[in-house]
Amino acid sequence: MSSFDSPDNTAQIAARGFQPYVGERSGVPGAIRSVTWQAMRSTLGLGRPAKNKIFPVISVAIAYVPAIVFIGLAVLIPSGIVDGPTYPEYYGFVTSAIVLFAALVAPEVLVPDRRNGMLAMYLSTPLHRGTYLVAKMLAVVVTLGLVTLGPPILVLLGYTFDGSGPDGLGNWLIVLMRIILSGVAVSGALTAISMAASCLTDRRAFAAIGVVLVVLATPILAGALVDGAELSENWRLIDVFSMPFELVFRIFGDPGNFPAVSTAAVIGVNLAWTVGGFSVVAWRYSRLVIAR
Amino acid sequence: MAAIIETEGLVMQFPSTLALDRLDLHIPPGVTGLVGANGAGKTTLVSLTLGLLAPSSGTIKVLGLDPAVHGPELRAQIGYGPERNVLPDDLRAYDFVRHLAEVKGLPRDEARTRASDSLYLVGLGEERFRALGTMSTGQRQRVKLAQAIAAAPRFIVLDEPTDGLDPVQRDEMLNIIVQVNRDFGIDVMLSSHVLEEVERVCDHVVALDQGRLVAQGPMHELAGASGGVEIELVEISDRPAAIGNVVTQLETAGATVDRAGSVIIATGLPDDDLFDLVGDAVASAEARLRRLAPRRRSLDDIFTANADNVSAAEAGATR
């Protein structure tokens, strides 16, 4: 008797094809995680045609090239002949790449959903407006972290392996924490500003141009007020381009480029930009009429 | 029977438009057609069902829950196929369906499996890795249906699912919708302005006109047999008076006759008597019968009559 004929045979052919699902559902946290991940993939051009990968790859490469060059120099040239930049100084080499990346990411994350109706699709899932925005904000912050956190951490690792990094594990961890805090602060401020611009227009290009204009115009205005009109140094605080990076100097205990401006004021203005930007986004989305 | 959707005095007032006017609905399980012309309030009702809008007044319960209070929990159990073209062109069908299944709470592996299964179910198994932007209108409508069912909902809402489809594609889509309900026990609310397709696939119907409820109930009650017979005769060139003779004989026997060309509708007598009368009249007039059937009231008839009644009642009330 073959095994197929055995009366004890309990094997079954599992039904294939569409079946009911009776397992656990991940609820709102799972929905946020999924939307965040999908938005990050989309922004970086992953799973999309090659043309969508070009700009993200170039921006990320520009942010990392100086780090790689400095590490190379540190390894190849004896210590003391060429000094690499400090961690806050490093941002000076990649500021433009970070700002341009911020101008690209938030519009890509927010605008298409409103234009093509995906927002209504997302709101027909466990997400509501608030949780949807949290998912999108996380996507922008984490994606920006690629250029605000990654390169300084790479520099730290390079210096460490070269023997010119922080002394001792404690100091090393302190530097790492400062790098993370700096990256999150810069990402947060730029995320808020770029998301605010992106929620005011349904055109990605306009949003991106708006971010760039705000970021480029405010240093000129601040310079004119302080250097031209000889107003108080505190007018530097309106400089959206410089203040997130000035905060990085202060996090590392460095007086930075504007020592006449107090650290409290620098922290305050960055908080104000961040909270203000997110408030604009929340206000705008609370007023959107979404049907279908 | 527990209702899928139940509303009481539901009103949706937009700044310049009264979109829904005191709706009292009871939508039972099965396939329900939501019919009405553009601007009837169908999409507003769909949006309220999903909790995308909050009602101005009145109550709405979906699967026994208030969308405004239990939104996330409720929406995890509802699939939604929108009317608008909401498919990102550069995403693959499989990625789109899988992503929305994950957002609805399915674990990643389950979402992957079910994305493929649902795309096979709607007939796109071989096409599932194609970019959405390269798909035809019919294929994109199927993708929307696939994403609505992929997360194994209890109930799906489909907004104009046959929009833009040719007759063959429309038949296929309607067959899939019936299969989704019959084979998988997923209740369906189908919004459409094509009455014929609603009559074909729906167990129940809700008809709206300018935000007001025109009719609701089981399809067989609203659009079933209505009394009378429908006769279609063949026009014969050497007996041009044959059809007229049939009409005359029916009228003489006491039937009320409405003729349009070679099609005759006879009412006013019991159906059995009418069938006998038609047989006798056709034989004596030497006419040739093409079709003889009980007269059925179409959804179109009901819709038109009730809409007229509502308008007349309102006109009376304002005088």
Coordinates of C-alpha atoms in Angstrom, one line a residue:
Chain A
M1 CA 0.0 0.0 0.0
S2 CA 1.4 3.3 -0.9
S3 CA 1.5 6.2 1.6
F4 CA -1.2 7.9 -0.5
D5 CA -3.6 5.1 0.3
S6 CA -2.9 5.0 4.0
P7 CA -6.0 5.6 6.1
D8 CA -3.7 7.4 8.5
N9 CA -2.6 9.9 6.0
T10 CA -3.6 13.3 7.3
A11 CA -1.9 15.4 4.6
Q12 CA -4.0 18.0 2.9
I13 CA -3.7 20.1 -0.1
A14 CA -3.8 23.7 1.2
A15 CA -6.3 25.9 -0.6
R16 CA -4.5 28.4 -2.9
G17 CA -5.6 31.7 -4.1
F18 CA -7.5 34.5 -2.3
Q19 CA -8.2 33.6 1.3
P20 CA -9.7 35.5 4.3
Y21 CA -7.2 36.9 6.8
V22 CA -7.9 36.3 10.4
G23 CA -4.5 37.3 12.0
E24 CA -3.5 40.4 13.9
R25 CA -3.4 43.8 12.3
S26 CA -0.7 46.3 13.1
G27 CA -3.1 49.2 13.5
V28 CA -2.0 52.8 13.4
P29 CA 1.7 52.2 14.3
G30 CA 2.0 49.8 11.4
A31 CA 0.3 52.2 9.1
I32 CA 2.7 55.0 10.1
R33 CA 5.7 52.7 9.6
S34 CA 4.5 51.6 6.2
V35 CA 3.8 55.1 4.9
T36 CA 7.1 56.4 6.3
W37 CA 9.0 53.6 4.6
Q38 CA 7.2 54.0 1.3
A39 CA 7.7 57.8 1.3
M40 CA 11.4 57.4 1.9
R41 CA 11.7 54.8 -0.8
S42 CA 9.8 57.0 -3.2
T43 CA 12.0 60.1 -2.4
L44 CA 15.2 58.2 -2.9
G45 CA 13.8 56.8 -6.2
L46 CA 13.9 53.2 -4.9
G47 CA 11.4 50.9 -6.9
R48 CA 11.0 53.7 -9.4
P49 CA 12.5 54.4 -12.9
A50 CA 16.2 55.4 -13.1
K51 CA 15.4 59.1 -13.7
N52 CA 13.9 59.3 -10.2
K53 CA 17.2 58.2 -8.7
I54 CA 19.5 60.8 -10.3
F55 CA 18.9 63.8 -8.0
P56 CA 18.9 61.9 -4.7
V57 CA 22.0 60.0 -5.6
I58 CA 23.8 63.2 -6.6
S59 CA 22.7 65.0 -3.5
V60 CA 23.7 62.2 -1.2
A61 CA 27.0 61.8 -3.0
I62 CA 27.8 65.5 -2.6
A63 CA 27.2 65.3 1.1
Y64 CA 29.5 62.3 1.5
V65 CA 32.3 63.2 -0.8
P66 CA 34.0 65.7 1.6
A67 CA 33.9 63.2 4.4
I68 CA 35.5 60.6 2.2
V69 CA 38.2 63.1 1.1
F70 CA 39.0 64.2 4.6
I71 CA 39.2 60.6 5.8
G72 CA 41.5 59.8 2.9
L73 CA 43.7 62.8 3.7
A74 CA 43.8 61.8 7.3
V75 CA 44.9 58.3 6.4
L76 CA 47.4 59.2 3.7
I77 CA 49.0 62.4 5.2
P78 CA 50.9 62.2 8.5
S79 CA 49.0 63.7 11.4
G80 CA 49.5 67.4 12.0
I81 CA 50.3 68.4 8.4
V82 CA 46.7 68.7 7.3
D83 CA 44.0 69.2 9.9
G84 CA 40.6 68.0 9.0
P85 CA 37.5 70.1 9.9
T86 CA 35.8 69.8 13.3
Y87 CA 32.4 68.2 13.2
P88 CA 30.5 71.5 13.2
E89 CA 32.8 72.8 10.5
Y90 CA 32.1 69.8 8.3
Y91 CA 28.5 71.1 7.8
G92 CA 30.0 74.1 6.1
F93 CA 31.2 71.9 3.3
V94 CA 27.8 70.4 2.7
T95 CA 25.3 73.1 3.7
S96 CA 24.1 73.7 0.1
A97 CA 23.7 69.9 -0.6
I98 CA 21.6 69.6 2.6
V99 CA 19.4 72.6 1.8
L100 CA 18.9 71.5 -1.8
F101 CA 18.1 68.0 -0.6
A102 CA 15.6 69.4 1.9
A103 CA 14.0 71.5 -0.8
L104 CA 13.6 68.3 -2.9
V105 CA 12.5 65.8 -0.2
A106 CA 9.5 67.4 1.4
P107 CA 7.7 68.4 -1.8
E108 CA 8.2 64.9 -3.1
V109 CA 6.8 63.4 0.1
L110 CA 3.7 65.7 0.5
V111 CA 2.6 67.3 -2.8
P112 CA 1.9 64.2 -5.0
D113 CA -0.5 62.7 -2.5
R114 CA -2.7 65.8 -2.6
R115 CA -2.6 66.1 -6.4
N116 CA -3.4 62.6 -7.4
G117 CA -5.8 61.6 -4.6
M118 CA -3.5 59.3 -2.7
L119 CA -4.2 61.4 0.4
A120 CA -7.8 60.3 0.3
M121 CA -6.6 56.7 -0.1
Y122 CA -4.4 57.0 2.9
L123 CA -7.2 58.5 4.9
S124 CA -9.4 55.5 4.1
T125 CA -6.9 53.4 6.0
P126 CA -6.4 53.5 9.8
L127 CA -4.5 56.8 9.4
H128 CA -6.1 60.2 10.0
R129 CA -4.7 63.6 9.1
G130 CA -2.5 63.8 12.2
T131 CA -1.0 60.4 11.9
Y132 CA -0.6 60.7 8.2
L133 CA 1.4 63.9 8.8
V134 CA 3.5 62.2 11.5
A135 CA 4.3 59.4 9.0
K136 CA 5.3 62.0 6.3
M137 CA 7.3 64.1 8.8
L138 CA 9.2 61.0 9.9
A139 CA 10.0 60.2 6.3
V140 CA 11.4 63.6 5.7
V141 CA 13.4 63.7 8.9
V142 CA 14.9 60.3 8.4
T143 CA 15.7 60.9 4.8
L144 CA 17.3 64.2 5.6
G145 CA 19.3 62.3 8.2
L146 CA 21.1 60.6 5.4
V147 CA 22.8 63.8 4.6
T148 CA 22.8 65.5 8.1
L149 CA 23.8 62.5 10.2
G150 CA 25.6 60.1 7.9
P151 CA 28.6 62.2 6.8
P152 CA 29.6 63.5 10.3
I153 CA 29.3 59.9 11.7
L154 CA 31.5 58.8 8.8
V155 CA 34.0 61.5 9.7
L156 CA 33.9 60.4 13.3
L157 CA 34.5 56.8 12.3
G158 CA 37.3 57.8 10.0
Y159 CA 39.1 59.9 12.6
T160 CA 38.7 57.1 15.1
F161 CA 40.2 54.5 12.9
D162 CA 43.0 56.9 12.0
G163 CA 43.7 57.5 15.7
S164 CA 42.8 61.2 15.6
G165 CA 39.3 60.8 17.0
P166 CA 38.0 61.5 20.6
D167 CA 40.0 60.1 23.4
G168 CA 38.4 57.3 25.3
L169 CA 35.0 55.7 25.0
G170 CA 33.2 58.3 27.1
N171 CA 34.4 61.2 25.0
W172 CA 33.7 59.2 21.8
L173 CA 30.1 58.6 22.9
I174 CA 29.7 62.3 23.9
V175 CA 30.8 63.3 20.4
L176 CA 28.5 60.8 18.8
M177 CA 25.6 62.1 20.9
R178 CA 26.4 65.6 19.8
I179 CA 26.5 64.6 16.2
I180 CA 23.1 62.8 16.5
L181 CA 21.6 65.8 18.3
S182 CA 23.0 68.2 15.6
G183 CA 21.7 66.0 12.8
V184 CA 18.2 65.8 14.3
A185 CA 18.1 69.5 15.0
V186 CA 19.1 70.5 11.4
S187 CA 16.8 67.9 9.9
G188 CA 13.9 69.0 12.2
A189 CA 14.3 72.7 11.3
L190 CA 14.7 72.1 7.6
T191 CA 11.8 69.5 7.6
A192 CA 9.5 72.0 9.2
I193 CA 10.4 74.8 6.8
S194 CA 10.2 72.6 3.7
M195 CA 7.0 70.9 4.7
A196 CA 5.4 74.3 5.4
A197 CA 6.3 75.4 1.9
S198 CA 5.1 72.1 0.4
C199 CA 1.6 72.3 2.0
L200 CA 1.0 75.7 0.5
T201 CA 1.2 74.7 -3.1
D202 CA 0.2 71.8 -5.2
R203 CA 3.3 72.1 -7.4
R204 CA 6.5 70.4 -6.3
A205 CA 8.7 72.8 -8.3
F206 CA 7.0 75.8 -6.7
A207 CA 7.5 74.3 -3.2
A208 CA 11.1 73.5 -3.9
I209 CA 11.8 77.0 -5.3
G210 CA 10.0 78.5 -2.3
V211 CA 12.2 76.7 0.2
V212 CA 15.4 77.7 -1.7
L213 CA 14.2 81.3 -1.9
V214 CA 13.4 81.5 1.8
V215 CA 16.7 79.9 2.7
L216 CA 18.8 82.1 0.3
A217 CA 16.9 85.4 0.9
T218 CA 17.0 85.5 4.7
P219 CA 20.9 85.6 5.0
I220 CA 20.9 88.5 2.5
L221 CA 18.3 90.3 4.5
A222 CA 20.0 89.6 7.8
G223 CA 23.3 90.8 6.4
A224 CA 21.7 94.0 5.1
L225 CA 20.1 94.7 8.5
V226 CA 23.2 93.9 10.6
D227 CA 26.1 95.0 8.4
G228 CA 24.3 97.6 6.3
A229 CA 21.8 99.2 8.6
E230 CA 24.0 98.4 11.6
L231 CA 21.1 97.0 13.6
S232 CA 21.6 94.6 16.5
E233 CA 23.5 91.3 15.9
N234 CA 20.3 89.5 17.0
W235 CA 18.8 90.3 13.6
R236 CA 21.0 87.4 12.4
L237 CA 18.3 85.2 14.0
I238 CA 16.1 85.6 10.9
D239 CA 18.8 83.9 8.8
V240 CA 17.2 80.5 8.1
F241 CA 20.2 79.4 6.1
S242 CA 22.7 79.8 8.9
M243 CA 20.8 79.3 12.2
P244 CA 20.4 75.5 12.0
F245 CA 24.1 75.2 11.4
E246 CA 24.9 77.8 14.0
L247 CA 23.0 75.6 16.5
V248 CA 25.4 72.8 15.6
F249 CA 28.4 74.9 16.7
R250 CA 26.6 75.6 20.0
I251 CA 25.9 72.0 20.6
F252 CA 29.6 71.3 20.3
G253 CA 30.4 74.2 22.7
D254 CA 31.8 76.3 19.9
P255 CA 30.9 80.1 19.7
G256 CA 30.2 79.6 16.0
N257 CA 30.0 82.2 13.3
F258 CA 27.9 84.7 15.3
P259 CA 29.3 84.8 18.8
A260 CA 27.4 88.0 19.6
V261 CA 24.1 86.1 19.4
S262 CA 23.4 84.1 22.6
T263 CA 23.1 80.3 22.5
A264 CA 19.6 80.6 24.1
A265 CA 18.5 82.8 21.2
V266 CA 19.9 80.4 18.7
I267 CA 18.1 77.5 20.3
G268 CA 14.9 79.5 20.6
V269 CA 14.8 80.6 17.0
N270 CA 15.5 77.1 15.8
L271 CA 12.6 75.8 18.0
A272 CA 10.4 78.6 16.7
W273 CA 11.1 77.7 13.0
T274 CA 10.5 74.1 13.7
V275 CA 7.3 74.5 15.7
G276 CA 6.1 77.3 13.4
G277 CA 6.7 75.2 10.3
F278 CA 4.9 72.2 11.7
S279 CA 2.0 74.4 12.9
V280 CA 1.5 75.8 9.4
V281 CA 1.4 72.2 8.1
A282 CA -1.1 71.1 10.7
W283 CA -3.3 74.2 10.1
R284 CA -3.3 73.7 6.4
Y285 CA -4.2 70.0 6.5
S286 CA -6.9 70.6 9.1
R287 CA -8.6 72.9 6.6
L288 CA -8.3 70.6 3.6
V289 CA -11.6 69.2 2.4
I290 CA -10.9 65.7 1.4
A291 CA -13.6 63.7 -0.4
R292 CA -12.9 60.6 -2.5
Chain B
M1 CA -30.4 41.6 9.8
A2 CA -27.5 43.7 11.1
A3 CA -26.9 46.7 8.9
I4 CA -23.6 47.4 7.2
I5 CA -24.5 51.1 7.1
E6 CA -27.3 52.7 9.1
T7 CA -28.0 56.4 9.2
E8 CA -30.6 58.6 10.9
G9 CA -31.4 62.1 9.8
L10 CA -28.0 62.3 8.1
V11 CA -27.3 65.8 6.8
M12 CA -24.1 67.0 5.1
Q13 CA -24.1 70.7 4.5
F14 CA -21.2 72.3 2.6
P15 CA -20.8 76.1 2.6
S16 CA -22.9 76.5 -0.5
T17 CA -24.5 73.1 -1.1
L18 CA -26.8 70.8 0.9
A19 CA -25.1 67.5 -0.2
L20 CA -27.3 65.1 1.8
D21 CA -30.7 65.9 3.2
R22 CA -32.0 63.9 6.2
L23 CA -31.1 60.5 5.0
D24 CA -32.4 57.5 6.9
L25 CA -30.7 54.4 5.4
H26 CA -30.5 50.8 6.3
I27 CA -28.0 48.9 4.1
P28 CA -27.9 45.2 4.8
P29 CA -25.1 42.7 3.9
G30 CA -24.7 41.7 0.3
V31 CA -24.1 43.9 -2.8
T32 CA -25.7 47.3 -2.5
G33 CA -26.0 49.7 -5.4
L34 CA -25.8 53.4 -4.6
V35 CA -27.4 55.1 -7.6
G36 CA -28.0 58.7 -8.7
A37 CA -26.9 61.2 -11.2
N38 CA -23.8 63.3 -10.7
G39 CA -24.3 65.6 -7.7
A40 CA -26.8 63.2 -6.1
G41 CA -24.7 62.9 -3.0
K42 CA -23.2 59.5 -3.7
T43 CA -19.6 60.5 -3.2
T44 CA -20.4 62.5 -0.1
L45 CA -22.1 59.4 1.4
V46 CA -19.0 57.3 0.6
S47 CA -16.8 59.9 2.2
L48 CA -19.0 59.9 5.3
T49 CA -18.9 56.1 5.4
L50 CA -15.1 56.2 5.5
G51 CA -14.9 59.0 8.0
L52 CA -13.3 61.4 5.5
L53 CA -16.0 63.9 6.3
A54 CA -18.0 64.4 9.5
P55 CA -21.8 64.9 9.1
S56 CA -23.3 68.3 9.8
S57 CA -26.1 66.6 11.7
G58 CA -27.6 63.1 12.2
T59 CA -25.8 59.9 12.8
I60 CA -24.1 57.3 10.7
K61 CA -23.0 53.8 11.8
V62 CA -20.8 51.6 9.6
L63 CA -20.4 47.9 10.7
G64 CA -22.0 49.1 13.9
L65 CA -19.3 51.8 14.6
D66 CA -19.3 55.5 14.3
P67 CA -16.7 56.5 11.7
A68 CA -16.0 59.7 13.6
V69 CA -15.2 57.9 16.9
H70 CA -13.8 54.5 15.7
G71 CA -12.2 55.7 12.5
P72 CA -8.9 53.8 12.5
E73 CA -10.5 50.5 13.7
L74 CA -13.3 50.8 11.2
R75 CA -11.2 51.8 8.2
A76 CA -9.0 48.8 8.8
Q77 CA -12.0 46.7 7.9
I78 CA -13.2 48.6 4.9
G79 CA -11.7 48.5 1.4
Y80 CA -12.1 51.5 -0.8
G81 CA -11.9 51.8 -4.6
P82 CA -12.1 55.5 -5.5
E83 CA -13.5 56.9 -8.7
R84 CA -10.6 59.2 -9.3
N85 CA -7.4 58.1 -10.9
V86 CA -5.3 57.8 -7.8
L87 CA -2.6 55.4 -9.1
P88 CA 1.0 56.6 -9.0
D89 CA 2.2 56.1 -12.5
D90 CA 5.7 54.9 -11.8
L91 CA 4.8 52.3 -9.1
R92 CA 4.3 48.7 -10.1
A93 CA 0.8 47.3 -9.5
Y94 CA 2.1 44.7 -7.1
D95 CA 4.0 47.4 -5.0
F96 CA 0.9 49.6 -4.9
V97 CA -1.4 46.9 -3.7
R98 CA 1.1 45.5 -1.2
H99 CA 1.8 48.9 0.2
L100 CA -1.9 49.7 0.9
A101 CA -2.4 46.2 2.4
E102 CA 0.4 47.0 4.8
V103 CA -1.0 50.3 5.6
K104 CA -4.3 48.5 6.4
G105 CA -2.4 46.5 9.0
L106 CA -1.3 43.3 7.4
P107 CA 2.1 41.9 8.2
R108 CA 4.6 42.4 5.4
D109 CA 4.8 38.8 4.3
E110 CA 1.0 38.5 4.4
A111 CA 0.6 41.7 2.4
R112 CA 3.0 40.4 -0.2
T113 CA 1.1 37.2 -0.6
R114 CA -2.3 38.8 -0.7
A115 CA -1.2 41.5 -3.1
S116 CA -0.3 38.7 -5.6
D117 CA -3.5 36.8 -4.8
S118 CA -5.8 39.7 -5.2
L119 CA -4.1 40.8 -8.5
Y120 CA -4.6 37.2 -9.8
L121 CA -8.2 37.3 -8.7
V122 CA -8.9 40.4 -10.8
G123 CA -7.1 38.9 -13.7
L124 CA -3.8 40.8 -13.5
G125 CA -1.6 38.0 -12.3
E126 CA 0.7 38.1 -15.3
E127 CA 0.7 41.9 -15.4
R128 CA 1.3 42.5 -11.7
F129 CA 4.9 43.8 -12.1
R130 CA 4.0 46.4 -14.7
A131 CA 4.2 50.1 -13.9
L132 CA 0.7 51.5 -13.3
G133 CA 1.3 54.3 -15.8
T134 CA 1.6 51.8 -18.6
M135 CA -1.7 50.1 -17.9
S136 CA -5.0 50.5 -19.7
T137 CA -8.0 52.1 -18.0
G138 CA -9.6 48.7 -17.5
Q139 CA -6.4 47.3 -15.9
R140 CA -6.2 50.3 -13.6
Q141 CA -9.8 49.8 -12.5
R142 CA -8.9 46.2 -11.7
V143 CA -5.9 47.3 -9.7
K144 CA -8.1 49.6 -7.7
L145 CA -10.4 46.7 -7.0
A146 CA -7.4 44.5 -6.1
Q147 CA -6.1 47.0 -3.5
A148 CA -9.6 47.3 -2.0
I149 CA -9.8 43.6 -1.3
A150 CA -6.2 42.8 -0.6
A151 CA -6.3 43.6 3.1
A152 CA -9.2 41.2 3.5
P153 CA -11.9 43.7 4.5
R154 CA -15.4 42.9 5.7
F155 CA -16.8 45.5 3.4
I156 CA -15.7 47.4 0.3
V157 CA -16.9 50.6 -1.1
L158 CA -16.4 51.0 -4.9
D159 CA -17.0 54.4 -6.4
E160 CA -17.9 54.1 -10.1
P161 CA -15.8 50.9 -10.6
T162 CA -16.8 50.5 -14.3
D163 CA -16.1 54.1 -15.2
G164 CA -14.2 54.2 -18.5
L165 CA -14.6 50.5 -19.3
D166 CA -15.9 49.1 -22.6
P167 CA -18.9 46.7 -22.4
V168 CA -16.7 43.5 -22.2
Q169 CA -14.5 44.9 -19.5
R170 CA -17.6 46.2 -17.6
D171 CA -19.1 42.7 -17.7
E172 CA -15.9 41.2 -16.4
M173 CA -15.6 43.8 -13.6
L174 CA -19.2 43.2 -12.5
N175 CA -18.6 39.5 -12.5
I176 CA -15.5 39.9 -10.2
I177 CA -17.5 42.1 -7.9
V178 CA -20.2 39.5 -7.6
Q179 CA -17.6 36.8 -7.0
V180 CA -15.9 38.9 -4.2
N181 CA -19.3 38.9 -2.4
R182 CA -20.4 35.4 -3.2
D183 CA -17.1 33.5 -2.7
F184 CA -15.3 35.6 -0.1
G185 CA -18.3 37.0 1.9
I186 CA -17.1 40.6 1.5
D187 CA -20.1 43.0 1.5
V188 CA -20.0 45.6 -1.3
M189 CA -21.4 49.0 -1.8
L190 CA -21.2 50.0 -5.4
S191 CA -21.7 53.6 -6.4
S192 CA -22.8 54.0 -9.9
H193 CA -24.8 56.2 -12.2
V194 CA -25.4 53.3 -14.6
L195 CA -28.7 51.8 -13.5
E196 CA -28.4 48.8 -15.7
E197 CA -25.3 47.5 -14.0
V198 CA -26.7 48.1 -10.6
E199 CA -29.8 46.1 -11.5
R200 CA -27.6 43.3 -12.8
V201 CA -25.4 42.7 -9.8
C202 CA -26.9 44.3 -6.7
D203 CA -29.1 42.7 -4.0
H204 CA -30.2 46.0 -2.6
V205 CA -30.4 49.5 -3.9
V206 CA -30.2 53.0 -2.5
A207 CA -31.3 55.8 -4.9
L208 CA -30.4 59.4 -4.3
D209 CA -31.4 62.5 -6.1
Q210 CA -29.9 65.9 -5.1
G211 CA -29.0 64.7 -1.7
R212 CA -32.4 63.2 -1.0
L213 CA -33.4 59.5 -0.6
V214 CA -35.5 58.5 -3.6
A215 CA -35.8 54.8 -2.9
Q216 CA -34.2 52.0 -0.9
G217 CA -34.8 48.3 -0.6
P218 CA -34.2 44.9 -2.0
M219 CA -33.7 45.0 -5.8
H220 CA -36.4 42.3 -6.4
E221 CA -39.0 44.5 -4.7
L222 CA -38.0 47.7 -6.3
A223 CA -37.4 46.5 -9.8
G224 CA -39.2 43.2 -10.0
A225 CA -42.4 42.1 -11.8
S226 CA -44.8 45.0 -11.9
G227 CA -47.9 43.4 -13.5
G228 CA -48.7 43.2 -17.2
V229 CA -47.0 41.6 -20.1
E230 CA -44.5 42.8 -22.6
I231 CA -45.0 41.6 -26.2
E232 CA -42.6 42.0 -29.1
L233 CA -44.0 41.1 -32.5
V234 CA -42.3 40.7 -35.9
E235 CA -43.2 43.2 -38.5
I236 CA -44.4 41.3 -41.6
S237 CA -44.4 43.1 -44.9
D238 CA -47.4 41.3 -46.4
R239 CA -49.5 41.7 -43.2
P240 CA -48.9 45.3 -42.2
A241 CA -52.0 45.5 -40.1
A242 CA -51.2 42.5 -38.0
I243 CA -49.7 44.4 -35.1
G244 CA -52.5 46.9 -35.1
N245 CA -55.1 44.1 -35.0
V246 CA -53.4 42.5 -32.0
V247 CA -53.6 45.9 -30.2
T248 CA -57.3 46.3 -31.1
Q249 CA -58.2 42.9 -29.9
L250 CA -56.4 43.4 -26.6
E251 CA -58.1 46.8 -26.0
T252 CA -61.5 45.3 -26.9
A253 CA -60.9 42.6 -24.2
G254 CA -60.4 45.4 -21.7
A255 CA -56.5 45.6 -21.5
T256 CA -54.7 48.9 -21.4
V257 CA -52.2 48.9 -24.2
D258 CA -49.1 51.0 -24.8
R259 CA -47.5 50.5 -28.1
A260 CA -44.1 51.6 -29.3
G261 CA -43.4 50.2 -32.8
S262 CA -43.5 46.5 -32.6
V263 CA -43.3 46.4 -28.8
I264 CA -46.6 46.4 -26.9
I265 CA -47.1 46.6 -23.1
A266 CA -50.5 45.3 -22.0
T267 CA -51.7 45.9 -18.4
G268 CA -55.1 46.2 -16.6
L269 CA -56.0 42.5 -16.4
P270 CA -54.6 39.6 -14.4
D271 CA -51.4 38.4 -15.9
D272 CA -52.8 34.9 -16.7
D273 CA -55.7 36.4 -18.6
L274 CA -53.3 38.7 -20.5
F275 CA -51.1 35.8 -21.6
D276 CA -54.2 33.9 -22.9
L277 CA -55.5 37.0 -24.6
V278 CA -52.2 37.7 -26.3
G279 CA -52.0 34.1 -27.5
D280 CA -55.5 34.3 -29.0
A281 CA -55.0 37.8 -30.5
V282 CA -51.7 36.8 -32.2
A283 CA -53.2 33.7 -33.6
S284 CA -56.4 35.4 -35.0
A285 CA -54.4 38.4 -36.4
E286 CA -51.9 36.0 -37.9
A287 CA -49.1 38.0 -36.4
R288 CA -45.7 36.5 -35.5
L289 CA -44.6 36.6 -31.9
R290 CA -40.9 37.3 -31.1
R291 CA -41.1 37.7 -27.3
L292 CA -43.7 37.4 -24.6
A293 CA -42.7 38.0 -21.0
P294 CA -44.0 39.4 -17.7
R295 CA -43.4 43.1 -17.6
R296 CA -40.6 44.1 -15.3
R297 CA -40.3 47.5 -13.8
S298 CA -36.7 48.7 -14.3
L299 CA -34.7 50.6 -11.7
D300 CA -34.9 53.5 -14.1
D301 CA -38.7 53.5 -13.9
I302 CA -38.6 53.5 -10.1
F303 CA -35.9 56.2 -10.0
T304 CA -37.8 58.5 -12.3
A305 CA -41.2 58.0 -10.7
N306 CA -39.9 58.5 -7.2
A307 CA -37.8 61.5 -8.2
D308 CA -40.9 63.1 -9.7
N309 CA -42.9 62.3 -6.6
V310 CA -40.3 64.0 -4.4
S311 CA -40.2 67.1 -6.6
A312 CA -44.0 67.3 -6.7
A313 CA -44.3 66.9 -3.0
E314 CA -41.7 69.7 -2.5
A315 CA -43.5 71.9 -5.0
G316 CA -46.7 71.4 -3.1
A317 CA -45.1 72.1 0.2
T318 CA -43.7 75.4 -1.0
R319 CA -47.0 76.7 -2.5

